[in-house]
Amino acid sequence: MKSKSLIAVILIVVVASGIYYAETFDSKSSSNSQTVNMQIVGGVGVGTVDTYVPDNFTIKEGQNVTLVVQNTDDNTHGLVITQFGVNPGVILPGHTDRISFVANQTGTFKFYEPPGYCKGGFGGVCNSVQHMWGYMTVSPP
């Protein structure tokens, strides 16, 4: 039964990744701005993995970036990109935060959930501190 639940979670993440990837790179970008739609997806049950969807994206240096982060999980969560001062704090279940910044340096930058941001949820268990991360690549203009 656990394997069926895990397969269902993986399938949901894959489908959601495709949807958000398509939405992220459609008509929402212009030469000077980029909106990236992200979702925090929680696993179902104890021992499952919470994740960001998408967990990798690319933007151009100099763009004004807006991250639209929707927390669909039953835990609180967060997202930090240290090099750009991105840290909206705790994002409540069912809430969406918009975070804007300028991509003023090139490279690949890790985003992650800091310890202590995930609380509550199914059985009061939070396992995402070890699993919630991704990478933002900022390419030259």
mmCIF file of N, CA and C in Angstrom:
data_model
loop_
_atom_site.group_PDB
_atom_site.id
_atom_site.type_symbol
_atom_site.label_atom_id
_atom_site.label_comp_id
_atom_site.label_asym_id
_atom_site.label_seq_id
_atom_site.Cartn_x
_atom_site.Cartn_y
_atom_site.Cartn_z
ATOM 1 N N MET A 1 0.828 -1.195 0.000
ATOM 2 C CA MET A 1 0.000 0.000 0.000
ATOM 3 C C MET A 1 0.867 1.252 0.000
ATOM 4 N N LYS A 2 2.007 1.213 0.721
ATOM 5 C CA LYS A 2 2.889 2.370 0.754
ATOM 6 C C LYS A 2 3.429 2.685 -0.632
ATOM 7 N N SER A 3 3.754 1.643 -1.405
ATOM 8 C CA SER A 3 4.312 1.874 -2.735
ATOM 9 C C SER A 3 3.281 2.537 -3.647
ATOM 10 N N LYS A 4 2.002 2.207 -3.521
ATOM 11 C CA LYS A 4 0.967 2.846 -4.328
ATOM 12 C C LYS A 4 0.853 4.319 -3.961
ATOM 13 N N SER A 5 0.947 4.628 -2.673
ATOM 14 C CA SER A 5 0.889 6.020 -2.234
ATOM 15 C C SER A 5 2.091 6.789 -2.755
ATOM 16 N N LEU A 6 3.269 6.183 -2.691
ATOM 17 C CA LEU A 6 4.481 6.838 -3.176
ATOM 18 C C LEU A 6 4.397 7.076 -4.675
ATOM 19 N N ILE A 7 3.907 6.108 -5.416
ATOM 20 C CA ILE A 7 3.745 6.263 -6.863
ATOM 21 C C ILE A 7 2.759 7.386 -7.158
ATOM 22 N N ALA A 8 1.687 7.463 -6.407
ATOM 23 C CA ALA A 8 0.695 8.527 -6.611
ATOM 24 C C ALA A 8 1.311 9.896 -6.351
ATOM 25 N N VAL A 9 2.101 10.017 -5.299
ATOM 26 C CA VAL A 9 2.753 11.283 -4.980
ATOM 27 C C VAL A 9 3.731 11.663 -6.082
ATOM 28 N N ILE A 10 4.526 10.725 -6.540
ATOM 29 C CA ILE A 10 5.489 10.998 -7.604
ATOM 30 C C ILE A 10 4.759 11.440 -8.872
ATOM 31 N N LEU A 11 3.686 10.770 -9.205
ATOM 32 C CA LEU A 11 2.911 11.123 -10.390
ATOM 33 C C LEU A 11 2.360 12.545 -10.274
ATOM 34 N N ILE A 12 1.833 12.888 -9.113
ATOM 35 C CA ILE A 12 1.307 14.239 -8.889
ATOM 36 C C ILE A 12 2.412 15.273 -9.062
ATOM 37 N N VAL A 13 3.579 15.020 -8.494
ATOM 38 C CA VAL A 13 4.706 15.954 -8.598
ATOM 39 C C VAL A 13 5.135 16.115 -10.048
ATOM 40 N N VAL A 14 5.223 15.028 -10.803
ATOM 41 C CA VAL A 14 5.637 15.094 -12.208
ATOM 42 C C VAL A 14 4.635 15.912 -13.019
ATOM 43 N N VAL A 15 3.355 15.656 -12.841
ATOM 44 C CA VAL A 15 2.325 16.389 -13.581
ATOM 45 C C VAL A 15 2.349 17.866 -13.200
ATOM 46 N N ALA A 16 2.427 18.140 -11.902
ATOM 47 C CA ALA A 16 2.464 19.533 -11.449
ATOM 48 C C ALA A 16 3.708 20.238 -11.968
ATOM 49 N N SER A 17 4.838 19.551 -12.019
ATOM 50 C CA SER A 17 6.070 20.146 -12.546
ATOM 51 C C SER A 17 5.872 20.587 -13.985
ATOM 52 N N GLY A 18 5.281 19.722 -14.784
ATOM 53 C CA GLY A 18 5.043 20.066 -16.186
ATOM 54 C C GLY A 18 4.129 21.255 -16.331
ATOM 55 N N ILE A 19 3.072 21.304 -15.556
ATOM 56 C CA ILE A 19 2.128 22.420 -15.619
ATOM 57 C C ILE A 19 2.809 23.715 -15.217
ATOM 58 N N TYR A 20 3.534 23.696 -14.097
ATOM 59 C CA TYR A 20 4.177 24.923 -13.639
ATOM 60 C C TYR A 20 5.328 25.339 -14.540
ATOM 61 N N TYR A 21 6.034 24.403 -15.114
ATOM 62 C CA TYR A 21 7.094 24.750 -16.056
ATOM 63 C C TYR A 21 6.495 25.461 -17.265
ATOM 64 N N ALA A 22 5.419 24.925 -17.778
ATOM 65 C CA ALA A 22 4.764 25.543 -18.937
ATOM 66 C C ALA A 22 4.241 26.928 -18.595
ATOM 67 N N GLU A 23 3.629 27.087 -17.428
ATOM 68 C CA GLU A 23 3.106 28.390 -17.030
ATOM 69 C C GLU A 23 4.219 29.390 -16.753
ATOM 70 N N THR A 24 5.329 28.925 -16.230
ATOM 71 C CA THR A 24 6.425 29.809 -15.861
ATOM 72 C C THR A 24 7.055 30.467 -17.078
ATOM 73 N N PHE A 25 7.141 29.745 -18.169
ATOM 74 C CA PHE A 25 7.880 30.258 -19.306
ATOM 75 C C PHE A 25 6.987 30.613 -20.488
ATOM 76 N N ASP A 26 5.717 30.920 -20.232
ATOM 77 C CA ASP A 26 4.868 31.360 -21.327
ATOM 78 C C ASP A 26 4.883 32.880 -21.415
ATOM 79 N N SER A 27 3.748 33.508 -21.572
ATOM 80 C CA SER A 27 3.684 34.940 -21.832
ATOM 81 C C SER A 27 3.929 35.798 -20.597
ATOM 82 N N LYS A 28 4.326 35.222 -19.502
ATOM 83 C CA LYS A 28 4.515 35.995 -18.287
ATOM 84 C C LYS A 28 5.882 36.655 -18.200
ATOM 85 N N SER A 29 6.717 36.492 -19.188
ATOM 86 C CA SER A 29 8.031 37.112 -19.128
ATOM 87 C C SER A 29 8.150 38.187 -20.191
ATOM 88 N N SER A 30 8.935 39.188 -19.890
ATOM 89 C CA SER A 30 9.305 40.199 -20.865
ATOM 90 C C SER A 30 10.803 40.355 -20.756
ATOM 91 N N SER A 31 11.372 41.244 -21.529
ATOM 92 C CA SER A 31 12.826 41.368 -21.521
ATOM 93 C C SER A 31 13.368 41.813 -20.172
ATOM 94 N N ASN A 32 12.560 42.513 -19.369
ATOM 95 C CA ASN A 32 13.074 43.013 -18.105
ATOM 96 C C ASN A 32 12.408 42.396 -16.879
ATOM 97 N N SER A 33 11.466 41.492 -17.057
ATOM 98 C CA SER A 33 10.828 40.892 -15.889
ATOM 99 C C SER A 33 10.489 39.428 -16.156
ATOM 100 N N GLN A 34 10.412 38.681 -15.079
ATOM 101 C CA GLN A 34 10.089 37.256 -15.169
ATOM 102 C C GLN A 34 9.274 36.881 -13.935
ATOM 103 N N THR A 35 8.147 36.230 -14.150
ATOM 104 C CA THR A 35 7.361 35.685 -13.054
ATOM 105 C C THR A 35 7.534 34.177 -13.070
ATOM 106 N N VAL A 36 7.885 33.635 -11.922
ATOM 107 C CA VAL A 36 8.060 32.189 -11.784
ATOM 108 C C VAL A 36 7.003 31.697 -10.805
ATOM 109 N N ASN A 37 6.089 30.869 -11.301
ATOM 110 C CA ASN A 37 5.057 30.268 -10.452
ATOM 111 C C ASN A 37 5.624 29.002 -9.832
ATOM 112 N N MET A 38 5.580 28.953 -8.515
ATOM 113 C CA MET A 38 6.083 27.789 -7.791
ATOM 114 C C MET A 38 4.978 27.269 -6.880
ATOM 115 N N GLN A 39 5.058 25.990 -6.602
ATOM 116 C CA GLN A 39 4.105 25.372 -5.697
ATOM 117 C C GLN A 39 4.884 24.526 -4.699
ATOM 118 N N ILE A 40 4.450 24.557 -3.454
ATOM 119 C CA ILE A 40 4.985 23.656 -2.447
ATOM 120 C C ILE A 40 4.004 22.500 -2.356
ATOM 121 N N VAL A 41 4.491 21.310 -2.709
ATOM 122 C CA VAL A 41 3.646 20.121 -2.757
ATOM 123 C C VAL A 41 4.066 19.195 -1.625
ATOM 124 N N GLY A 42 3.118 18.802 -0.813
ATOM 125 C CA GLY A 42 3.403 17.912 0.303
ATOM 126 C C GLY A 42 3.127 16.475 -0.037
ATOM 127 N N GLY A 43 3.950 15.604 0.518
ATOM 128 C CA GLY A 43 3.694 14.175 0.381
ATOM 129 C C GLY A 43 2.497 13.788 1.225
ATOM 130 N N VAL A 44 1.933 12.628 0.952
ATOM 131 C CA VAL A 44 0.761 12.157 1.683
ATOM 132 C C VAL A 44 1.208 11.123 2.712
ATOM 133 N N GLY A 45 1.087 11.458 3.990
ATOM 134 C CA GLY A 45 1.426 10.518 5.041
ATOM 135 C C GLY A 45 2.836 10.708 5.589
ATOM 136 N N VAL A 46 3.081 10.055 6.697
ATOM 137 C CA VAL A 46 4.366 10.138 7.379
ATOM 138 C C VAL A 46 5.440 9.465 6.515
ATOM 139 N N GLY A 47 6.606 10.095 6.433
ATOM 140 C CA GLY A 47 7.724 9.509 5.704
ATOM 141 C C GLY A 47 7.764 9.863 4.233
ATOM 142 N N THR A 48 6.824 10.683 3.763
ATOM 143 C CA THR A 48 6.835 11.096 2.365
ATOM 144 C C THR A 48 7.632 12.384 2.221
ATOM 145 N N VAL A 49 7.836 12.813 1.003
ATOM 146 C CA VAL A 49 8.709 13.947 0.715
ATOM 147 C C VAL A 49 7.890 15.152 0.256
ATOM 148 N N ASP A 50 8.165 16.310 0.847
ATOM 149 C CA ASP A 50 7.609 17.575 0.382
ATOM 150 C C ASP A 50 8.608 18.162 -0.607
ATOM 151 N N THR A 51 8.114 18.937 -1.588
ATOM 152 C CA THR A 51 9.011 19.437 -2.618
ATOM 153 C C THR A 51 8.516 20.752 -3.203
ATOM 154 N N TYR A 52 9.433 21.475 -3.863
ATOM 155 C CA TYR A 52 9.088 22.651 -4.655
ATOM 156 C C TYR A 52 8.841 22.202 -6.093
ATOM 157 N N VAL A 53 7.833 22.786 -6.724
ATOM 158 C CA VAL A 53 7.553 22.503 -8.130
ATOM 159 C C VAL A 53 7.414 23.843 -8.842
ATOM 160 N N PRO A 54 8.299 24.194 -9.770
ATOM 161 C CA PRO A 54 9.462 23.434 -10.187
ATOM 162 C C PRO A 54 10.579 23.559 -9.158
ATOM 163 N N ASP A 55 11.522 22.645 -9.223
ATOM 164 C CA ASP A 55 12.662 22.727 -8.306
ATOM 165 C C ASP A 55 13.916 23.241 -9.012
ATOM 166 N N ASN A 56 13.792 23.610 -10.283
ATOM 167 C CA ASN A 56 14.876 24.241 -11.045
ATOM 168 C C ASN A 56 14.256 25.182 -12.062
ATOM 169 N N PHE A 57 14.834 26.369 -12.198
ATOM 170 C CA PHE A 57 14.380 27.298 -13.232
ATOM 171 C C PHE A 57 15.519 28.233 -13.591
ATOM 172 N N THR A 58 15.393 28.879 -14.760
ATOM 173 C CA THR A 58 16.432 29.771 -15.261
ATOM 174 C C THR A 58 15.832 31.130 -15.573
ATOM 175 N N ILE A 59 16.554 32.179 -15.200
ATOM 176 C CA ILE A 59 16.176 33.550 -15.507
ATOM 177 C C ILE A 59 17.408 34.263 -16.048
ATOM 178 N N LYS A 60 17.234 35.485 -16.507
ATOM 179 C CA LYS A 60 18.336 36.270 -17.070
ATOM 180 C C LYS A 60 18.816 37.311 -16.067
ATOM 181 N N GLU A 61 20.117 37.538 -16.057
ATOM 182 C CA GLU A 61 20.698 38.578 -15.205
ATOM 183 C C GLU A 61 20.074 39.927 -15.558
ATOM 184 N N GLY A 62 19.784 40.714 -14.530
ATOM 185 C CA GLY A 62 19.206 42.037 -14.710
ATOM 186 C C GLY A 62 17.691 42.055 -14.684
ATOM 187 N N GLN A 63 17.045 40.899 -14.749
ATOM 188 C CA GLN A 63 15.587 40.862 -14.738
ATOM 189 C C GLN A 63 15.038 41.138 -13.343
ATOM 190 N N ASN A 64 13.870 41.764 -13.332
ATOM 191 C CA ASN A 64 13.085 41.868 -12.107
ATOM 192 C C ASN A 64 12.318 40.558 -12.004
ATOM 193 N N VAL A 65 12.569 39.821 -10.946
ATOM 194 C CA VAL A 65 11.997 38.488 -10.784
ATOM 195 C C VAL A 65 10.905 38.539 -9.716
ATOM 196 N N THR A 66 9.784 37.912 -10.003
ATOM 197 C CA THR A 66 8.734 37.723 -9.007
ATOM 198 C C THR A 66 8.487 36.228 -8.874
ATOM 199 N N LEU A 67 8.715 35.713 -7.671
ATOM 200 C CA LEU A 67 8.384 34.328 -7.361
ATOM 201 C C LEU A 67 6.982 34.327 -6.751
ATOM 202 N N VAL A 68 6.100 33.547 -7.322
ATOM 203 C CA VAL A 68 4.758 33.375 -6.774
ATOM 204 C C VAL A 68 4.742 31.971 -6.187
ATOM 205 N N VAL A 69 4.800 31.893 -4.846
ATOM 206 C CA VAL A 69 4.969 30.617 -4.157
ATOM 207 C C VAL A 69 3.660 30.250 -3.453
ATOM 208 N N GLN A 70 3.034 29.180 -3.929
ATOM 209 C CA GLN A 70 1.770 28.700 -3.375
ATOM 210 C C GLN A 70 2.043 27.472 -2.515
ATOM 211 N N ASN A 71 1.663 27.543 -1.238
ATOM 212 C CA ASN A 71 1.837 26.419 -0.327
ATOM 213 C C ASN A 71 0.560 25.568 -0.342
ATOM 214 N N THR A 72 0.610 24.426 -1.037
ATOM 215 C CA THR A 72 -0.556 23.534 -1.114
ATOM 216 C C THR A 72 -0.510 22.437 -0.053
ATOM 217 N N ASP A 73 0.527 22.443 0.771
ATOM 218 C CA ASP A 73 0.692 21.411 1.794
ATOM 219 C C ASP A 73 -0.104 21.782 3.047
ATOM 220 N N ASP A 74 -0.227 20.834 3.988
ATOM 221 C CA ASP A 74 -0.895 21.114 5.256
ATOM 222 C C ASP A 74 0.096 21.549 6.335
ATOM 223 N N ASN A 75 1.387 21.641 5.988
ATOM 224 C CA ASN A 75 2.417 22.178 6.878
ATOM 225 C C ASN A 75 2.707 23.628 6.506
ATOM 226 N N THR A 76 3.265 24.381 7.453
ATOM 227 C CA THR A 76 3.832 25.673 7.087
ATOM 228 C C THR A 76 5.148 25.389 6.374
ATOM 229 N N HIS A 77 5.567 26.294 5.508
ATOM 230 C CA HIS A 77 6.814 26.120 4.770
ATOM 231 C C HIS A 77 7.460 27.473 4.535
ATOM 232 N N GLY A 78 8.594 27.483 3.870
ATOM 233 C CA GLY A 78 9.281 28.708 3.512
ATOM 234 C C GLY A 78 10.209 28.478 2.340
ATOM 235 N N LEU A 79 10.830 29.556 1.878
ATOM 236 C CA LEU A 79 11.763 29.495 0.766
ATOM 237 C C LEU A 79 12.769 30.616 0.937
ATOM 238 N N VAL A 80 14.048 30.274 0.861
ATOM 239 C CA VAL A 80 15.118 31.255 1.013
ATOM 240 C C VAL A 80 16.091 31.127 -0.153
ATOM 241 N N ILE A 81 16.485 32.273 -0.714
ATOM 242 C CA ILE A 81 17.615 32.344 -1.647
ATOM 243 C C ILE A 81 18.563 33.370 -1.043
ATOM 244 N N THR A 82 19.544 32.894 -0.336
ATOM 245 C CA THR A 82 20.416 33.734 0.480
ATOM 246 C C THR A 82 21.064 34.861 -0.310
ATOM 247 N N GLN A 83 21.634 34.561 -1.468
ATOM 248 C CA GLN A 83 22.399 35.538 -2.237
ATOM 249 C C GLN A 83 21.563 36.721 -2.730
ATOM 250 N N PHE A 84 20.244 36.586 -2.755
ATOM 251 C CA PHE A 84 19.377 37.662 -3.233
ATOM 252 C C PHE A 84 18.492 38.232 -2.125
ATOM 253 N N GLY A 85 18.742 37.820 -0.889
ATOM 254 C CA GLY A 85 17.966 38.339 0.241
ATOM 255 C C GLY A 85 16.518 37.893 0.236
ATOM 256 N N VAL A 86 16.224 36.774 -0.430
ATOM 257 C CA VAL A 86 14.851 36.266 -0.505
ATOM 258 C C VAL A 86 14.569 35.436 0.742
ATOM 259 N N ASN A 87 13.599 35.873 1.537
ATOM 260 C CA ASN A 87 13.150 35.133 2.713
ATOM 261 C C ASN A 87 11.838 35.743 3.190
ATOM 262 N N PRO A 88 10.706 35.284 2.632
ATOM 263 C CA PRO A 88 9.423 35.855 3.029
ATOM 264 C C PRO A 88 8.947 35.390 4.404
ATOM 265 N N GLY A 89 9.714 34.521 5.050
ATOM 266 C CA GLY A 89 9.284 33.959 6.321
ATOM 267 C C GLY A 89 8.412 32.743 6.091
ATOM 268 N N VAL A 90 7.656 32.381 7.101
ATOM 269 C CA VAL A 90 6.814 31.190 7.046
ATOM 270 C C VAL A 90 5.620 31.447 6.126
ATOM 271 N N ILE A 91 5.371 30.493 5.227
ATOM 272 C CA ILE A 91 4.216 30.552 4.333
ATOM 273 C C ILE A 91 3.183 29.562 4.869
ATOM 274 N N LEU A 92 2.033 30.065 5.244
ATOM 275 C CA LEU A 92 0.995 29.237 5.857
ATOM 276 C C LEU A 92 0.362 28.290 4.842
ATOM 277 N N PRO A 93 -0.180 27.159 5.315
ATOM 278 C CA PRO A 93 -0.877 26.237 4.414
ATOM 279 C C PRO A 93 -1.997 26.952 3.660
ATOM 280 N N GLY A 94 -2.074 26.699 2.363
ATOM 281 C CA GLY A 94 -3.120 27.296 1.552
ATOM 282 C C GLY A 94 -2.858 28.730 1.127
ATOM 283 N N HIS A 95 -1.748 29.322 1.540
ATOM 284 C CA HIS A 95 -1.447 30.709 1.210
ATOM 285 C C HIS A 95 -0.454 30.797 0.054
ATOM 286 N N THR A 96 -0.450 31.953 -0.597
ATOM 287 C CA THR A 96 0.473 32.239 -1.685
ATOM 288 C C THR A 96 1.221 33.519 -1.351
ATOM 289 N N ASP A 97 2.547 33.475 -1.457
ATOM 290 C CA ASP A 97 3.390 34.661 -1.259
ATOM 291 C C ASP A 97 4.008 35.069 -2.582
ATOM 292 N N ARG A 98 4.135 36.384 -2.778
ATOM 293 C CA ARG A 98 4.823 36.941 -3.950
ATOM 294 C C ARG A 98 6.091 37.615 -3.444
ATOM 295 N N ILE A 99 7.219 37.201 -3.992
ATOM 296 C CA ILE A 99 8.518 37.716 -3.566
ATOM 297 C C ILE A 99 9.212 38.280 -4.797
ATOM 298 N N SER A 100 9.621 39.557 -4.734
ATOM 299 C CA SER A 100 10.272 40.190 -5.876
ATOM 300 C C SER A 100 11.705 40.580 -5.530
ATOM 301 N N PHE A 101 12.578 40.461 -6.528
ATOM 302 C CA PHE A 101 13.976 40.854 -6.385
ATOM 303 C C PHE A 101 14.568 41.039 -7.773
ATOM 304 N N VAL A 102 15.763 41.624 -7.823
ATOM 305 C CA VAL A 102 16.477 41.792 -9.085
ATOM 306 C C VAL A 102 17.573 40.748 -9.151
ATOM 307 N N ALA A 103 17.636 40.030 -10.257
ATOM 308 C CA ALA A 103 18.678 39.018 -10.469
ATOM 309 C C ALA A 103 19.949 39.750 -10.908
ATOM 310 N N ASN A 104 20.737 40.194 -9.949
ATOM 311 C CA ASN A 104 21.881 41.062 -10.243
ATOM 312 C C ASN A 104 23.227 40.356 -10.295
ATOM 313 N N GLN A 105 23.229 39.043 -10.357
ATOM 314 C CA GLN A 105 24.479 38.283 -10.502
ATOM 315 C C GLN A 105 24.181 36.965 -11.201
ATOM 316 N N THR A 106 25.159 36.481 -11.972
ATOM 317 C CA THR A 106 24.974 35.221 -12.690
ATOM 318 C C THR A 106 25.477 34.058 -11.844
ATOM 319 N N GLY A 107 24.998 32.877 -12.183
ATOM 320 C CA GLY A 107 25.423 31.660 -11.494
ATOM 321 C C GLY A 107 24.229 30.782 -11.200
ATOM 322 N N THR A 108 24.499 29.730 -10.456
ATOM 323 C CA THR A 108 23.446 28.813 -10.022
ATOM 324 C C THR A 108 23.339 28.929 -8.510
ATOM 325 N N PHE A 109 22.138 29.190 -8.037
ATOM 326 C CA PHE A 109 21.912 29.498 -6.633
ATOM 327 C C PHE A 109 20.878 28.529 -6.052
ATOM 328 N N LYS A 110 21.217 27.968 -4.917
ATOM 329 C CA LYS A 110 20.324 27.025 -4.247
ATOM 330 C C LYS A 110 19.224 27.790 -3.519
ATOM 331 N N PHE A 111 17.978 27.296 -3.630
ATOM 332 C CA PHE A 111 16.922 27.770 -2.747
ATOM 333 C C PHE A 111 16.488 26.594 -1.892
ATOM 334 N N TYR A 112 16.026 26.919 -0.685
ATOM 335 C CA TYR A 112 15.781 25.862 0.293
ATOM 336 C C TYR A 112 14.816 26.340 1.363
ATOM 337 N N GLU A 113 14.380 25.389 2.171
ATOM 338 C CA GLU A 113 13.565 25.706 3.339
ATOM 339 C C GLU A 113 14.445 25.660 4.578
ATOM 340 N N PRO A 114 14.534 26.758 5.325
ATOM 341 C CA PRO A 114 15.355 26.757 6.545
ATOM 342 C C PRO A 114 14.760 25.863 7.632
ATOM 343 N N PRO A 115 15.605 25.348 8.507
ATOM 344 C CA PRO A 115 15.103 24.567 9.642
ATOM 345 C C PRO A 115 14.109 25.389 10.469
ATOM 346 N N GLY A 116 13.064 24.742 10.928
ATOM 347 C CA GLY A 116 12.085 25.400 11.785
ATOM 348 C C GLY A 116 10.917 26.031 11.050
ATOM 349 N N TYR A 117 10.994 26.147 9.719
ATOM 350 C CA TYR A 117 9.894 26.755 8.962
ATOM 351 C C TYR A 117 8.732 25.795 8.767
ATOM 352 N N CYS A 118 8.998 24.502 8.774
ATOM 353 C CA CYS A 118 7.963 23.498 8.555
ATOM 354 C C CYS A 118 7.414 23.030 9.897
ATOM 355 N N LYS A 119 6.094 23.223 10.063
ATOM 356 C CA LYS A 119 5.436 22.808 11.306
ATOM 357 C C LYS A 119 4.026 22.343 10.995
ATOM 358 N N GLY A 120 3.520 21.461 11.851
ATOM 359 C CA GLY A 120 2.130 21.018 11.740
ATOM 360 C C GLY A 120 1.972 19.877 10.765
ATOM 361 N N GLY A 121 0.807 19.804 10.185
ATOM 362 C CA GLY A 121 0.555 18.817 9.151
ATOM 363 C C GLY A 121 0.129 17.470 9.681
ATOM 364 N N PHE A 122 0.148 16.479 8.809
ATOM 365 C CA PHE A 122 -0.308 15.125 9.084
ATOM 366 C C PHE A 122 0.480 14.517 10.239
ATOM 367 N N GLY A 123 -0.166 14.239 11.320
ATOM 368 C CA GLY A 123 0.480 13.643 12.479
ATOM 369 C C GLY A 123 1.472 14.565 13.168
ATOM 370 N N GLY A 124 1.447 15.868 12.843
ATOM 371 C CA GLY A 124 2.379 16.817 13.444
ATOM 372 C C GLY A 124 3.814 16.571 13.022
ATOM 373 N N VAL A 125 4.018 15.857 11.913
ATOM 374 C CA VAL A 125 5.356 15.483 11.470
ATOM 375 C C VAL A 125 5.754 16.338 10.276
ATOM 376 N N CYS A 126 6.983 16.811 10.283
ATOM 377 C CA CYS A 126 7.499 17.563 9.150
ATOM 378 C C CYS A 126 8.840 16.974 8.741
ATOM 379 N N ASN A 127 8.934 16.551 7.502
ATOM 380 C CA ASN A 127 10.152 15.915 7.041
ATOM 381 C C ASN A 127 10.866 16.708 5.954
ATOM 382 N N SER A 128 10.405 17.916 5.659
ATOM 383 C CA SER A 128 10.872 18.610 4.468
ATOM 384 C C SER A 128 12.225 19.275 4.623
ATOM 385 N N VAL A 129 12.714 19.488 5.832
ATOM 386 C CA VAL A 129 13.983 20.194 6.007
ATOM 387 C C VAL A 129 15.084 19.503 5.212
ATOM 388 N N GLN A 130 15.049 18.196 5.115
ATOM 389 C CA GLN A 130 16.080 17.450 4.404
ATOM 390 C C GLN A 130 15.831 17.402 2.904
ATOM 391 N N HIS A 131 14.621 17.680 2.450
ATOM 392 C CA HIS A 131 14.266 17.412 1.062
ATOM 393 C C HIS A 131 13.845 18.628 0.253
ATOM 394 N N MET A 132 13.598 19.761 0.870
ATOM 395 C CA MET A 132 13.086 20.901 0.117
ATOM 396 C C MET A 132 14.217 21.828 -0.301
ATOM 397 N N TRP A 133 14.611 21.668 -1.564
ATOM 398 C CA TRP A 133 15.603 22.557 -2.156
ATOM 399 C C TRP A 133 15.470 22.495 -3.667
ATOM 400 N N GLY A 134 16.106 23.430 -4.302
ATOM 401 C CA GLY A 134 16.131 23.479 -5.765
ATOM 402 C C GLY A 134 17.192 24.489 -6.180
ATOM 403 N N TYR A 135 17.253 24.756 -7.488
ATOM 404 C CA TYR A 135 18.290 25.649 -8.000
ATOM 405 C C TYR A 135 17.716 26.648 -8.984
ATOM 406 N N MET A 136 18.108 27.903 -8.805
ATOM 407 C CA MET A 136 17.787 28.972 -9.733
ATOM 408 C C MET A 136 19.071 29.305 -10.486
ATOM 409 N N THR A 137 19.011 29.248 -11.797
ATOM 410 C CA THR A 137 20.164 29.618 -12.603
ATOM 411 C C THR A 137 19.912 31.009 -13.195
ATOM 412 N N VAL A 138 20.874 31.895 -13.012
ATOM 413 C CA VAL A 138 20.799 33.228 -13.600
ATOM 414 C C VAL A 138 21.844 33.276 -14.702
ATOM 415 N N SER A 139 21.366 33.371 -15.946
ATOM 416 C CA SER A 139 22.266 33.367 -17.095
ATOM 417 C C SER A 139 22.549 34.798 -17.552
ATOM 418 N N PRO A 140 23.643 35.006 -18.271
ATOM 419 C CA PRO A 140 23.935 36.359 -18.780
ATOM 420 C C PRO A 140 22.810 36.844 -19.691
ATOM 421 N N PRO A 141 22.612 38.145 -19.758
ATOM 422 C CA PRO A 141 21.511 38.698 -20.576
ATOM 423 C C PRO A 141 21.666 38.380 -22.055
#
